[in-house]
Every structure is written in structure tokens, then in C-alpha cells.
């Protein structure tokens, strides 16, 4: 497992404490720290271990050894892939179909919002035009309004457009995104003016400056942005639940929820599906952790 | 002069092109729905024919006579206060422990952040089974050490707290990371200067760390508050609002009225109340954020 690292992760206080306190006290503190961290760390990782192990148990075994507590409660007696096989052969649609839907929708949302929000953010960051601040203020207002407030009129809008049970409804409303514009504008504002001026002198117009200078120089920011948008789309639940009543366009999160909210809960399938829906995002996070962490930490400093 | 004008015109034209797609998107999918929601809240709307009947403030008056709505407000308030207090406190403790570099620190930072990158549906699914009265891991542990089992999801007095724990577990890593970001930019000299002046651990925490962390703290608190007010997925997946409405929350109640009972007008009035509440939190944030600490 790769780990979160920081550019400057040295302790501001190390060395200062030692002057005043005894060495024995310091060692005790270190041991205490590891004990506390180990317990808390276990609480945070255990549910994931439980999920992975339970998904590898036969349906009948999942709760067979729930009590009394023993290692059998956690470790499968018979390792099996039957939950995954059943998920793949699921009717009316294979679980892979829902995964595919989610992958397609998340990629479309990410690419669309990358293009549309980056161009808008560039205009707000580097260009001058009338009513710029008013327009930016209006954009920011939409950032404050929770989606839950918009859900009803948006749903009615989708009915008018005849977009119920369609990819359009799952993708198009989520492309333009004020908080995305806000985030990217922060990055673009920091880009040195000289760099853009040089491109202008070389004969680039504003649009080609954007394409040839701004984009290549803000790859880390664009990766951060894409990760945030991809995850938001992947995790979306209420909206797909509302606008895709039939299973054909169903997304993974809704599909998982149907396993647990139906009268006869299929826990084996629920765990297997959870693993299949979580693994891609977990791997992506671990690979791109640096960008992700930077995005989160920046959000707080600029709030 | 004409040259300058031509340049300006080009800039305005480019801005227009660059902003057009985003503006159209926000107009159709954000501004129009906001106005529409406000309007719909003053109508009685039949879900099938979409016939709008103007009824003034009736939907709002009805809301405050609706027992389940009032219960949902109370539950949302309890949930929000409990989640935010616990989440920020735990996140602050984690951040303070993990800001120092020591062996394994990266592993723990990652571990605490894992729930934050897992979907709330998956998280709720796992905790739902943990809480199961007969086969859940919590009652197994309790019974193994000789204690009585708890009705995590069946006891109306306990169940909202069970949901609080899920919310905290899911979000604490995110808050921690933002606070770590805040801690990292506090200059080390401040602590050194304080140490020379004789101020040690606790005094340093109260006099340096906390005041300088104000911005990050406020940011995560507001974010956590808004998130908590909108709690929906754990309720939908784990409890479905029960038992006996003990986990009815604001957004779950809106969802049920609109997509369960098809009361579009009434649901819109409830969402305007939600907007008002969130608006007050955001407004408060702006008042408090006028911090003049520069470092």
C-alpha cells in the first residue's frame, strides 16, 4: 500500500518538546501513540477486510459462524467465487452491465466537465470582459444550492425532455459545475502572466493559448479535478435512483442498494457487488493519491 | 487606438465563447430549477397531469402541522450536531497525531482516508450487516464478552446514534486531511518562539495551533454541517426511516413525499425549507470567515 506523503511533513514541534520533558516519558508517548493508532486503524480497515472476505464465502456460510465469535466468523471455511459468478449471470442484466453503465457515465461526465469547466475557469482567471464579477457571483450561488433542492424540478425537466431512463439524464445535467470552475480558476490564477503573454506575442489567440499553454501547464490540477468529478459521478445515488426507474440504465450504486433493500436480502451478492464497485475506485485512489490529497488539502486552505 | 479596441473586442469575443457552454448548462440545470422549485412550492401539483393549482402558503403551513416533518427536523438536528461534533473532534485528534513524521504515518493517513473514497452506499451496506441484531459483528462481540445484545437498528432510542457512527466513520478522514493541510502551513518558528517563551504543549495548542487553524476548522465544520443536514443514503439503505420514524430525516422525508406519495408541491416547499437552513449555515460561514489572520 502506497502512503500519503507531504512535501513538508516534518513536525514543527519535534526537538522542542525534548528540552523540557524526560526521555522515558517520550518513549511512553510513542508506545501509547502506536497502540492507539493500531486500534483505530483496525476500526477503519476492518470493514473492508470483512467485505472482501465475506464476498468470498458461499451464501450459506456468511452468517453460519457469526456467533460465537471465532476466526471462522471472518475467514471463509470454503473459499468460493460463486457470488461473483452469480453477479455476472444476474438477470435481467449482468452486474457487469451496471458496472459498464457507471464507467461510461463517469467517463463522459469527467471529460465533459473537464472541457466545459476548464474553459470557463480560464476565462474567469485570465481574461477581462464586462460583468465578469457579477457572472462569477451568479455561478457561485449555484454552488451553495444543494442538489436535493433541485431534484424535483430537475426530475420534471427530464420528463419534459423525455430523458427518463436515458444516459442523457445521467450525464448532461452534471457537466457544467460551479465548484469545478471555482477549483480550476484557483489553479489557473496562479499561472504566471508572462507565460501567457509570451504565447500571445508568438501569435496565439486566446483559445490557442488555452490549448497549447494553459492545458499542458496544469496537468496536475486537471488530474485532481478529474479524480474528484469521476468519484462524484461513480458515487452518485439519489439522481440515478430517481431518473432511471427501469434496470437498463441503472448505475452500480443503485444496483447495490437493490440487493440490501429488497425483502429478501442477498448478502453474498451485496458484498460481491460492493467489492466490484469499490475496487476500481480504491485502486485509482491509491495510484493517484498525491493529486487527490493535494486537492482535498487545498480546498480547505482556500475555502 | 483602433488596434487596442480590436484587441479588447477579441478578448470579449473569446470570453463569450469560453463561457457559453458552462453558462447554458448552469442556466438549464441550476438556475431554472432553483426558480422552479421556489414557484412549485406555492402550488398543488398533480403528479400525473402536472396540473398546477395555486394555493399560496398552504404547503408551508401544512409542513409545520405535519408531525412526521417536525420529527424529521428534530432527527436531522440531532444527527447534524452529533456527527459534526464527533467528526471534527476525532479529525482534529487524528490530524494532531499524524502531522508528525514517524514510522508508518503514511499508512495510517491512508487507512483513515479509505472510507472517504468509498461510496456511501457500500459503506452503509457493510454497516447494516454489522448492526444486525442476530448475526451482526457488534452483538457477537458484546455477547462473547458477556454483555446483552443491543438493538442497533431495532431500538428506536439507539438507531439514530447508529447512523451517526456510520456518518462519522465515513467522513472523518476527509476532515482530517483538510486539517492536516491547515496544520502543515503553520510556521514551525511559532512553536519554537513559544517554547523559548516557556509555552509548552497545551499552551501552544490553545494559543498557536487553534487560532491559526481557525480557517481550516471552520471550513470542515461548515462542510460537515451541510453534508450532515442532507443525510439520505444511510437512512435509505439501512433503516428506511424506521423504526417508528426514529430515523426520518429532512431529505429522506422530501424523497418519500415526492417519489413515494407524489406530492410535488409539498415536497418543493420542504426543499425550500432545506435551502433556507443550508443558506443560513453558509451565511454564518461567511460572517465567521472574515478572519484577519495572515501568516
Coordinates of C-alpha atoms in Angstrom, one line a residue:
Chain A
X1 CA 0.0 0.0 0.0
X2 CA 1.4 3.3 -1.0
X3 CA 1.0 6.0 1.6
X4 CA 0.0 9.6 1.7
X5 CA 3.1 11.8 1.7
X6 CA 3.5 15.5 2.0
X7 CA 6.2 17.9 0.7
X8 CA 6.8 19.2 4.2
X9 CA 5.8 16.6 6.7
X10 CA 8.4 17.4 9.4
X11 CA 7.0 18.1 12.8
X12 CA 7.1 21.7 13.7
X13 CA 7.4 20.8 17.4
X14 CA 9.9 17.9 17.2
X15 CA 13.0 18.8 19.2
X16 CA 11.2 21.5 21.1
X17 CA 9.4 19.1 23.4
X18 CA 12.6 17.1 24.3
X19 CA 14.1 20.1 26.0
X20 CA 11.5 20.2 28.7
X21 CA 10.5 16.6 29.2
X22 CA 12.1 13.3 30.3
X23 CA 13.2 10.7 27.7
X24 CA 11.2 8.0 29.5
X25 CA 8.0 10.0 29.1
X26 CA 8.8 10.4 25.4
X27 CA 9.2 6.7 24.9
X28 CA 5.9 6.0 26.7
X29 CA 4.2 8.6 24.5
X30 CA 5.5 6.9 21.4
X31 CA 4.2 3.4 22.5
X32 CA 0.9 4.9 23.5
X33 CA 0.6 6.5 20.1
X34 CA 1.2 3.3 18.3
X35 CA -1.3 1.4 20.4
X36 CA -4.0 4.0 19.9
X37 CA -3.2 4.2 16.2
X38 CA -3.3 0.4 15.8
X39 CA -6.7 0.1 17.4
X40 CA -8.2 3.0 15.5
X41 CA -6.5 1.9 12.3
X42 CA -8.1 -1.6 12.8
X43 CA -11.5 0.0 13.1
X44 CA -11.0 1.8 9.8
X45 CA -9.7 -1.1 7.9
X46 CA -11.8 -4.0 9.4
X47 CA -15.0 -3.2 7.4
X48 CA -13.0 -3.5 4.2
X49 CA -11.5 -6.8 5.2
X50 CA -14.9 -8.1 6.3
X51 CA -16.3 -7.1 2.9
X52 CA -13.6 -8.8 0.9
X53 CA -13.7 -12.0 3.0
X54 CA -17.5 -12.2 3.1
X55 CA -17.7 -11.8 -0.7
X56 CA -15.6 -15.0 -0.9
X57 CA -17.9 -17.1 1.2
X58 CA -20.7 -19.3 0.0
X59 CA -24.1 -17.7 0.6
X60 CA -25.0 -20.3 3.3
X61 CA -21.8 -19.6 5.3
X62 CA -21.9 -15.9 5.6
X63 CA -23.7 -15.9 8.9
X64 CA -23.2 -19.5 9.9
X65 CA -20.3 -18.7 12.3
X66 CA -21.5 -15.2 13.3
X67 CA -21.7 -16.4 17.0
X68 CA -19.8 -17.4 19.0
X69 CA -17.0 -15.2 17.8
X70 CA -14.1 -17.1 16.3
X71 CA -11.7 -16.8 13.4
X72 CA -14.4 -18.7 11.4
X73 CA -16.6 -15.6 11.8
X74 CA -14.3 -13.8 9.5
X75 CA -12.2 -16.3 7.4
X76 CA -14.1 -18.3 4.8
X77 CA -14.2 -22.1 5.5
X78 CA -14.8 -22.6 1.8
X79 CA -13.3 -20.0 -0.5
X80 CA -15.6 -19.5 -3.4
X81 CA -16.2 -17.2 -6.4
X82 CA -19.9 -18.2 -6.6
X83 CA -21.1 -14.8 -5.6
X84 CA -19.2 -13.2 -8.4
X85 CA -20.3 -15.8 -10.9
X86 CA -23.9 -15.2 -9.9
X87 CA -23.4 -11.5 -10.2
X88 CA -22.1 -11.9 -13.7
X89 CA -25.0 -14.1 -14.7
X90 CA -27.6 -11.9 -12.9
X91 CA -31.0 -11.4 -14.6
X92 CA -32.3 -9.3 -16.2
X93 CA -28.9 -7.7 -16.5
X94 CA -25.5 -8.9 -15.5
X95 CA -23.8 -6.8 -12.8
X96 CA -21.2 -6.1 -15.4
X97 CA -23.8 -4.2 -17.3
X98 CA -24.4 -1.9 -14.4
X99 CA -20.6 -1.5 -13.9
X100 CA -20.3 -0.7 -17.6
X101 CA -23.1 1.9 -17.3
X102 CA -21.3 3.6 -14.4
X103 CA -17.9 3.5 -16.2
X104 CA -19.4 5.1 -19.3
X105 CA -21.4 7.7 -17.4
X106 CA -18.5 8.6 -15.1
X107 CA -16.0 9.0 -18.0
X108 CA -18.5 11.0 -20.0
X109 CA -19.2 13.3 -17.0
X110 CA -15.5 13.7 -16.3
X111 CA -14.5 14.5 -19.9
X112 CA -17.4 16.8 -20.5
X113 CA -16.9 18.7 -17.3
X114 CA -13.2 18.9 -17.9
X115 CA -13.7 20.7 -21.2
X116 CA -16.6 22.9 -20.3
X117 CA -15.5 23.9 -16.8
X118 CA -11.8 24.4 -17.7
X119 CA -12.7 26.8 -20.5
X120 CA -15.0 28.8 -18.2
X121 CA -12.4 28.8 -15.4
X122 CA -9.7 30.1 -17.8
X123 CA -11.9 33.0 -18.9
X124 CA -12.6 33.9 -15.3
X125 CA -8.9 33.6 -14.3
X126 CA -7.1 35.3 -17.2
X127 CA -9.5 37.2 -19.4
X128 CA -11.3 40.5 -18.9
X129 CA -14.8 41.1 -20.1
X130 CA -17.8 43.2 -18.9
X131 CA -19.9 41.9 -15.9
X132 CA -17.2 39.4 -15.1
X133 CA -17.6 39.6 -11.3
X134 CA -21.4 39.5 -11.5
X135 CA -21.4 36.4 -13.6
X136 CA -18.9 34.7 -11.3
X137 CA -21.0 35.6 -8.3
X138 CA -24.1 34.1 -10.0
X139 CA -22.1 30.9 -10.7
X140 CA -21.0 30.7 -7.1
X141 CA -24.7 30.9 -5.9
X142 CA -25.4 27.6 -7.7
X143 CA -22.6 26.1 -5.8
X144 CA -24.4 26.8 -2.5
X145 CA -27.7 25.2 -3.5
X146 CA -27.7 21.6 -2.6
X147 CA -28.7 19.1 -5.3
X148 CA -31.5 17.9 -3.1
X149 CA -33.3 21.2 -3.6
X150 CA -33.1 21.0 -7.3
X151 CA -34.1 17.3 -7.5
X152 CA -37.8 17.8 -8.1
X153 CA -37.7 20.5 -10.8
X154 CA -34.8 18.7 -12.5
X155 CA -36.8 15.5 -12.5
X156 CA -39.7 17.3 -14.1
X157 CA -37.4 18.8 -16.6
X158 CA -36.1 15.3 -17.6
X159 CA -39.7 14.2 -18.1
X160 CA -40.3 17.2 -20.4
X161 CA -37.1 16.4 -22.4
X162 CA -38.2 12.8 -22.5
X163 CA -34.9 11.8 -20.8
X164 CA -36.2 9.5 -18.1
X165 CA -34.2 6.2 -18.3
X166 CA -31.6 7.7 -20.6
X167 CA -27.8 8.3 -20.4
X168 CA -28.5 12.0 -21.3
X169 CA -30.2 12.4 -17.9
X170 CA -27.3 10.8 -16.1
X171 CA -24.6 12.8 -17.8
X172 CA -25.7 16.2 -19.2
X173 CA -27.1 18.0 -16.1
X174 CA -23.8 17.2 -14.3
X175 CA -21.3 18.6 -16.8
X176 CA -21.4 22.3 -16.0
X177 CA -20.3 22.6 -12.4
X178 CA -19.7 25.8 -10.5
X179 CA -17.5 24.2 -7.8
X180 CA -15.3 22.7 -10.5
X181 CA -15.0 26.1 -12.2
X182 CA -14.1 27.6 -8.8
X183 CA -11.4 25.0 -8.2
X184 CA -9.8 25.3 -11.6
X185 CA -9.9 29.1 -11.5
X186 CA -7.8 28.9 -8.4
X187 CA -5.2 26.9 -10.2
X188 CA -5.2 29.0 -13.4
X189 CA -5.0 32.3 -11.5
X190 CA -1.6 31.2 -10.1
X191 CA -0.2 30.6 -13.6
X192 CA 2.4 33.3 -14.4
X193 CA 1.1 36.0 -16.7
X194 CA 4.4 36.1 -18.5
X195 CA 3.8 32.6 -19.8
X196 CA 0.5 33.6 -21.4
X197 CA 1.9 36.9 -22.7
X198 CA 4.7 35.1 -24.4
X199 CA 2.3 32.8 -26.2
X200 CA 0.2 35.9 -27.3
X201 CA 3.3 37.6 -28.7
X202 CA 4.1 34.4 -30.6
X203 CA 0.8 34.9 -32.3
X204 CA -1.5 32.6 -30.4
X205 CA -5.1 33.8 -29.9
X206 CA -6.9 33.3 -26.5
X207 CA -8.3 29.9 -27.5
X208 CA -5.0 28.5 -28.8
X209 CA -3.1 29.9 -25.8
X210 CA -5.6 27.9 -23.6
X211 CA -5.0 24.8 -25.6
X212 CA -1.2 25.0 -26.1
X213 CA -0.1 26.7 -22.9
X214 CA -2.6 26.6 -20.1
X215 CA -3.7 22.9 -20.5
X216 CA -0.1 21.4 -20.7
X217 CA 1.0 23.5 -17.7
X218 CA -1.8 22.5 -15.4
X219 CA -1.9 18.7 -15.8
X220 CA -1.7 18.0 -12.0
X221 CA -4.7 20.3 -11.4
X222 CA -6.6 18.7 -14.2
X223 CA -5.9 15.2 -12.8
X224 CA -7.1 16.4 -9.4
X225 CA -10.2 17.8 -10.9
X226 CA -10.9 14.7 -12.9
X227 CA -10.5 12.4 -9.9
X228 CA -13.0 14.5 -7.9
X229 CA -15.5 14.5 -10.8
X230 CA -15.1 10.8 -11.5
X231 CA -15.6 9.8 -7.9
X232 CA -18.7 12.2 -7.6
X233 CA -20.2 10.5 -10.6
X234 CA -19.3 7.0 -9.6
X235 CA -20.8 7.5 -6.1
X236 CA -23.9 9.3 -7.3
X237 CA -27.0 7.7 -5.9
X238 CA -30.1 9.8 -5.5
X239 CA -30.2 11.2 -9.0
X240 CA -29.8 7.8 -10.8
X241 CA -32.3 6.3 -8.4
X242 CA -34.8 9.0 -9.4
X243 CA -34.3 9.2 -13.2
X244 CA -33.6 5.5 -14.0
X245 CA -36.6 3.6 -12.7
X246 CA -36.0 0.6 -15.0
X247 CA -32.9 -1.5 -14.8
X248 CA -31.5 -1.0 -18.2
X249 CA -29.7 2.3 -17.4
X250 CA -29.2 1.5 -13.8
X251 CA -25.8 2.5 -12.2
X252 CA -23.8 0.4 -9.7
X253 CA -24.7 2.2 -6.5
X254 CA -28.4 1.9 -7.2
X255 CA -27.8 -1.8 -8.2
X256 CA -26.0 -2.5 -4.9
X257 CA -28.8 -0.8 -2.9
X258 CA -31.4 -3.0 -4.5
X259 CA -29.6 -6.1 -3.0
X260 CA -30.0 -4.8 0.5
X261 CA -33.3 -3.0 0.4
X262 CA -35.3 -5.9 -1.1
X263 CA -37.3 -8.0 1.2
X264 CA -35.1 -11.0 0.8
X265 CA -31.6 -9.5 1.2
X266 CA -28.9 -11.4 -0.8
X267 CA -25.9 -10.5 1.3
X268 CA -23.4 -12.6 -0.7
X269 CA -24.4 -10.6 -3.8
X270 CA -24.3 -7.3 -1.9
X271 CA -20.8 -8.0 -0.7
X272 CA -19.6 -9.2 -4.1
X273 CA -21.1 -6.2 -5.8
X274 CA -19.6 -3.9 -3.2
X275 CA -16.2 -5.3 -3.9
X276 CA -16.6 -5.0 -7.6
X277 CA -17.8 -1.4 -7.3
X278 CA -15.2 -0.3 -4.7
X279 CA -12.0 -2.0 -6.1
X280 CA -11.6 0.2 -9.2
X281 CA -12.1 3.4 -7.2
X282 CA -9.8 2.2 -4.4
X283 CA -7.0 1.3 -6.9
X284 CA -7.4 4.7 -8.7
X285 CA -7.2 6.5 -5.4
X286 CA -4.0 4.6 -4.3
X287 CA -2.4 5.3 -7.7
X288 CA -3.3 9.0 -7.9
X289 CA -3.2 9.6 -4.2
X290 CA -0.8 12.5 -4.4
X291 CA -3.2 14.5 -6.6
X292 CA -6.2 13.6 -4.7
X293 CA -4.7 14.5 -1.3
X294 CA -3.5 17.8 -2.6
X295 CA -6.9 18.7 -4.0
X296 CA -8.5 18.0 -0.6
X297 CA -5.9 19.9 1.4
X298 CA -6.1 22.8 -0.9
X299 CA -9.9 23.0 -0.7
X300 CA -9.5 23.8 3.0
X301 CA -6.9 26.4 2.6
X302 CA -8.7 28.4 0.0
X303 CA -12.2 28.0 1.5
Chain B
X1 CA -6.5 53.3 -30.5
X2 CA -8.4 51.2 -33.0
X3 CA -5.7 48.4 -32.5
X4 CA -6.4 48.4 -28.7
X5 CA -10.2 48.3 -29.4
X6 CA -9.7 45.4 -31.7
X7 CA -7.7 43.5 -29.1
X8 CA -10.4 44.2 -26.5
X9 CA -13.1 43.0 -28.8
X10 CA -11.2 39.8 -29.4
X11 CA -10.8 39.3 -25.7
X12 CA -14.6 39.8 -25.1
X13 CA -15.4 37.5 -28.0
X14 CA -13.1 34.8 -26.7
X15 CA -14.5 35.1 -23.2
X16 CA -18.0 34.8 -24.6
X17 CA -17.1 31.6 -26.4
X18 CA -15.2 30.1 -23.5
X19 CA -18.1 30.8 -21.1
X20 CA -21.0 29.9 -23.3
X21 CA -21.3 26.2 -22.7
X22 CA -20.9 26.4 -18.9
X23 CA -23.4 29.3 -18.7
X24 CA -26.0 27.4 -20.8
X25 CA -25.5 24.3 -18.6
X26 CA -25.9 26.2 -15.4
X27 CA -28.9 28.1 -16.7
X28 CA -30.9 25.0 -17.7
X29 CA -29.8 22.7 -14.9
X30 CA -29.2 25.0 -11.9
X31 CA -30.9 28.4 -12.2
X32 CA -34.1 27.3 -13.8
X33 CA -34.6 24.5 -11.3
X34 CA -34.0 26.9 -8.3
X35 CA -36.6 29.3 -9.6
X36 CA -38.9 26.4 -10.5
X37 CA -38.6 24.8 -7.0
X38 CA -39.5 28.1 -5.4
X39 CA -42.5 28.5 -7.7
X40 CA -43.7 25.0 -7.3
X41 CA -43.8 25.3 -3.5
X42 CA -46.8 27.6 -3.8
X43 CA -48.8 25.2 -5.9
X44 CA -50.7 21.9 -5.5
X45 CA -49.3 19.8 -8.3
X46 CA -50.9 16.6 -9.5
X47 CA -48.1 14.2 -10.4
X48 CA -49.8 12.6 -13.4
X49 CA -51.3 15.5 -15.3
X50 CA -48.8 18.1 -13.9
X51 CA -51.7 20.5 -13.3
X52 CA -50.6 23.4 -11.1
X53 CA -53.2 24.7 -8.6
X54 CA -52.0 27.9 -6.8
X55 CA -52.5 27.5 -3.1
X56 CA -50.4 30.3 -1.6
X57 CA -48.5 29.3 1.6
X58 CA -50.6 26.3 2.3
X59 CA -47.7 23.8 1.7
X60 CA -45.6 25.7 4.2
X61 CA -48.4 25.9 6.8
X62 CA -49.1 22.2 6.2
X63 CA -45.4 21.4 6.8
X64 CA -45.5 22.8 10.3
X65 CA -48.6 20.8 11.1
X66 CA -47.1 17.6 9.7
X67 CA -46.0 15.5 12.6
X68 CA -43.5 13.5 10.6
X69 CA -41.9 16.6 9.2
X70 CA -41.4 18.0 12.7
X71 CA -39.9 14.7 13.8
X72 CA -37.6 14.7 10.7
X73 CA -36.4 18.2 11.7
X74 CA -35.7 17.1 15.2
X75 CA -33.9 14.0 14.0
X76 CA -31.9 16.0 11.4
X77 CA -30.9 18.5 14.1
X78 CA -29.7 15.7 16.5
X79 CA -27.9 13.9 13.7
X80 CA -26.2 17.0 12.5
X81 CA -25.0 18.2 15.9
X82 CA -23.8 14.7 16.9
X83 CA -22.0 14.0 13.6
X84 CA -20.3 17.4 13.4
X85 CA -19.1 17.4 17.0
X86 CA -17.7 13.9 16.9
X87 CA -16.3 14.2 13.4
X88 CA -14.4 17.4 14.0
X89 CA -13.1 16.4 17.4
X90 CA -11.9 13.0 16.1
X91 CA -10.5 14.5 12.9
X92 CA -8.6 17.1 15.0
X93 CA -7.1 14.5 17.3
X94 CA -6.1 12.3 14.3
X95 CA -4.6 15.3 12.5
X96 CA -2.6 16.3 15.5
X97 CA -1.2 12.8 16.0
X98 CA -0.5 12.3 12.3
X99 CA 1.1 15.7 11.5
X100 CA 4.4 14.5 12.8
X101 CA 6.6 12.3 10.7
X102 CA 7.1 8.9 12.2
X103 CA 7.4 5.3 11.0
X104 CA 4.1 4.2 9.4
X105 CA 2.5 7.6 9.4
X106 CA 1.6 7.4 5.8
X107 CA -0.1 4.0 6.3
X108 CA -2.4 5.4 9.0
X109 CA -3.2 8.6 7.0
X110 CA -4.2 6.3 4.1
X111 CA -6.2 4.0 6.3
X112 CA -8.3 6.8 7.8
X113 CA -9.0 8.2 4.4
X114 CA -10.2 4.9 2.8
X115 CA -13.8 5.3 3.9
X116 CA -13.9 8.8 2.4
X117 CA -13.1 7.3 -1.1
X118 CA -15.7 4.5 -0.7
X119 CA -19.2 5.1 -1.8
X120 CA -21.8 5.8 0.9
X121 CA -24.0 3.0 -0.5
X122 CA -21.2 0.4 0.0
X123 CA -20.3 1.8 3.5
X124 CA -24.0 1.7 4.5
X125 CA -24.3 -1.9 3.2
X126 CA -21.4 -3.1 5.4
X127 CA -22.6 -1.3 8.5
X128 CA -26.1 -2.5 8.0
X129 CA -24.9 -6.1 8.5
X130 CA -22.5 -5.1 11.3
X131 CA -25.6 -3.7 13.2
X132 CA -27.8 -6.8 12.6
X133 CA -29.3 -7.9 15.8
X134 CA -28.8 -11.6 15.4
X135 CA -25.8 -12.1 13.1
X136 CA -24.1 -8.7 13.3
X137 CA -20.5 -8.4 14.4
X138 CA -21.2 -5.9 17.2
X139 CA -23.7 -8.1 19.0
X140 CA -21.4 -11.1 18.5
X141 CA -18.6 -9.2 20.3
X142 CA -21.0 -8.0 23.0
X143 CA -22.3 -11.5 23.7
X144 CA -18.8 -13.0 23.5
X145 CA -17.7 -10.7 26.4
X146 CA -20.9 -11.5 28.3
X147 CA -22.9 -8.3 27.6
X148 CA -26.5 -8.1 26.5
X149 CA -27.1 -7.5 22.7
X150 CA -28.2 -4.1 21.6
X151 CA -30.9 -3.4 19.1
X152 CA -28.7 -1.2 16.9
X153 CA -31.3 -0.9 14.2
X154 CA -34.4 -2.1 16.1
X155 CA -34.3 0.1 19.3
X156 CA -35.8 3.5 18.4
X157 CA -33.7 5.1 21.1
X158 CA -30.4 3.8 19.7
X159 CA -30.9 3.6 15.9
X160 CA -30.2 7.3 15.1
X161 CA -26.9 7.1 17.1
X162 CA -26.0 4.0 15.0
X163 CA -26.4 6.1 11.9
X164 CA -24.3 8.9 13.4
X165 CA -21.4 6.4 13.9
X166 CA -21.6 5.5 10.2
X167 CA -21.6 9.1 9.2
X168 CA -18.5 9.9 11.4
X169 CA -16.6 6.8 10.2
X170 CA -17.2 7.7 6.6
X171 CA -16.3 11.4 6.7
X172 CA -13.7 11.8 9.5
X173 CA -10.8 11.0 7.1
X174 CA -11.7 13.9 4.8
X175 CA -11.9 16.4 7.6
X176 CA -8.6 15.1 9.0
X177 CA -6.9 15.6 5.7
X178 CA -8.1 19.2 5.4
X179 CA -6.9 19.9 9.0
X180 CA -3.6 18.3 8.2
X181 CA -3.3 20.8 5.3
X182 CA -4.0 23.6 7.7
X183 CA -1.5 22.3 10.3
X184 CA 1.2 22.0 7.7
X185 CA 1.3 25.6 6.9
X186 CA 1.6 26.9 10.4
X187 CA 5.3 28.0 10.5
X188 CA 7.5 26.0 12.8
X189 CA 9.1 29.2 14.1
X190 CA 5.9 30.0 16.0
X191 CA 6.3 26.9 18.2
X192 CA 10.0 27.5 18.6
X193 CA 9.4 31.1 19.7
X194 CA 6.6 29.9 22.1
X195 CA 9.0 27.2 23.5
X196 CA 11.6 29.9 24.2
X197 CA 9.0 31.9 26.0
X198 CA 8.2 28.8 28.1
X199 CA 4.9 27.9 26.5
X200 CA 4.7 24.1 26.2
X201 CA 2.4 21.5 24.5
X202 CA -1.1 22.5 25.8
X203 CA -0.4 26.3 25.8
X204 CA 1.0 26.0 22.3
X205 CA -2.1 24.1 21.2
X206 CA -4.5 26.7 22.6
X207 CA -2.5 29.8 21.8
X208 CA -1.0 28.9 18.4
X209 CA -2.5 25.8 16.8
X210 CA -6.2 26.5 17.4
X211 CA -6.2 30.2 16.4
X212 CA -4.2 29.6 13.3
X213 CA -6.2 26.5 12.3
X214 CA -9.4 28.6 12.5
X215 CA -9.9 28.8 8.8
X216 CA -9.5 25.1 8.1
X217 CA -11.6 24.2 11.2
X218 CA -14.4 26.5 10.1
X219 CA -14.2 25.1 6.5
X220 CA -14.5 21.5 7.6
X221 CA -17.2 22.3 10.1
X222 CA -19.4 24.0 7.6
X223 CA -18.8 21.3 5.0
X224 CA -19.6 18.6 7.6
X225 CA -22.7 20.5 8.7
X226 CA -24.1 20.9 5.2
X227 CA -23.4 17.2 4.5
X228 CA -25.0 16.1 7.7
X229 CA -28.1 18.2 7.1
X230 CA -28.6 16.4 3.8
X231 CA -28.1 12.8 5.2
X232 CA -30.1 10.4 3.0
X233 CA -28.2 7.3 1.7
X234 CA -27.6 5.6 5.1
X235 CA -31.2 6.2 6.0
X236 CA -32.4 4.8 2.7
X237 CA -30.1 1.8 2.7
X238 CA -30.0 0.9 6.5
X239 CA -33.3 1.9 8.2
X240 CA -35.7 3.2 5.6
X241 CA -36.7 5.9 8.1
X242 CA -37.7 3.4 10.9
X243 CA -38.3 2.0 13.4
X244 CA -41.3 4.3 14.2
X245 CA -39.9 7.2 12.3
X246 CA -36.9 7.4 14.6
X247 CA -34.6 7.9 11.6
X248 CA -36.9 10.1 9.5
X249 CA -34.7 13.0 8.3
X250 CA -35.3 16.1 6.2
X251 CA -34.1 14.8 2.8
X252 CA -35.5 11.3 3.4
X253 CA -38.9 12.9 4.1
X254 CA -38.7 15.0 1.0
X255 CA -37.8 11.9 -1.1
X256 CA -40.7 10.0 0.4
X257 CA -43.2 12.7 -0.2
X258 CA -42.2 13.3 -3.8
X259 CA -41.3 9.9 -5.1
X260 CA -43.3 7.8 -2.7
X261 CA -46.6 9.9 -2.4
X262 CA -46.1 12.1 -5.5
X263 CA -46.7 15.3 -3.5
X264 CA -44.6 17.5 -5.8
X265 CA -45.8 20.9 -4.4
X266 CA -45.4 19.9 -0.8
X267 CA -42.0 18.3 -1.5
X268 CA -40.9 21.6 -3.1
X269 CA -41.9 23.5 0.0
X270 CA -39.9 21.2 2.1
X271 CA -36.9 21.6 -0.1
X272 CA -37.2 25.4 0.1
X273 CA -37.0 24.9 3.9
X274 CA -33.9 22.8 3.4
X275 CA -32.4 25.6 1.2
X276 CA -33.2 28.1 3.9
X277 CA -31.4 26.1 6.5
X278 CA -28.4 25.4 4.3
X279 CA -28.3 29.1 3.3
X280 CA -28.2 30.1 7.0
X281 CA -25.2 27.8 7.6
X282 CA -23.4 29.2 4.5
X283 CA -24.2 32.8 5.6
X284 CA -22.8 32.1 9.0
X285 CA -19.7 30.7 7.4
X286 CA -19.1 34.0 5.5
X287 CA -19.6 36.0 8.6
X288 CA -17.1 33.9 10.6
X289 CA -14.6 33.6 7.8
X290 CA -13.8 37.3 7.9
X291 CA -10.6 36.3 9.7
X292 CA -7.8 38.7 9.6
X293 CA -5.0 36.2 10.5
X294 CA -2.3 36.3 7.8
X295 CA 0.7 34.1 8.1

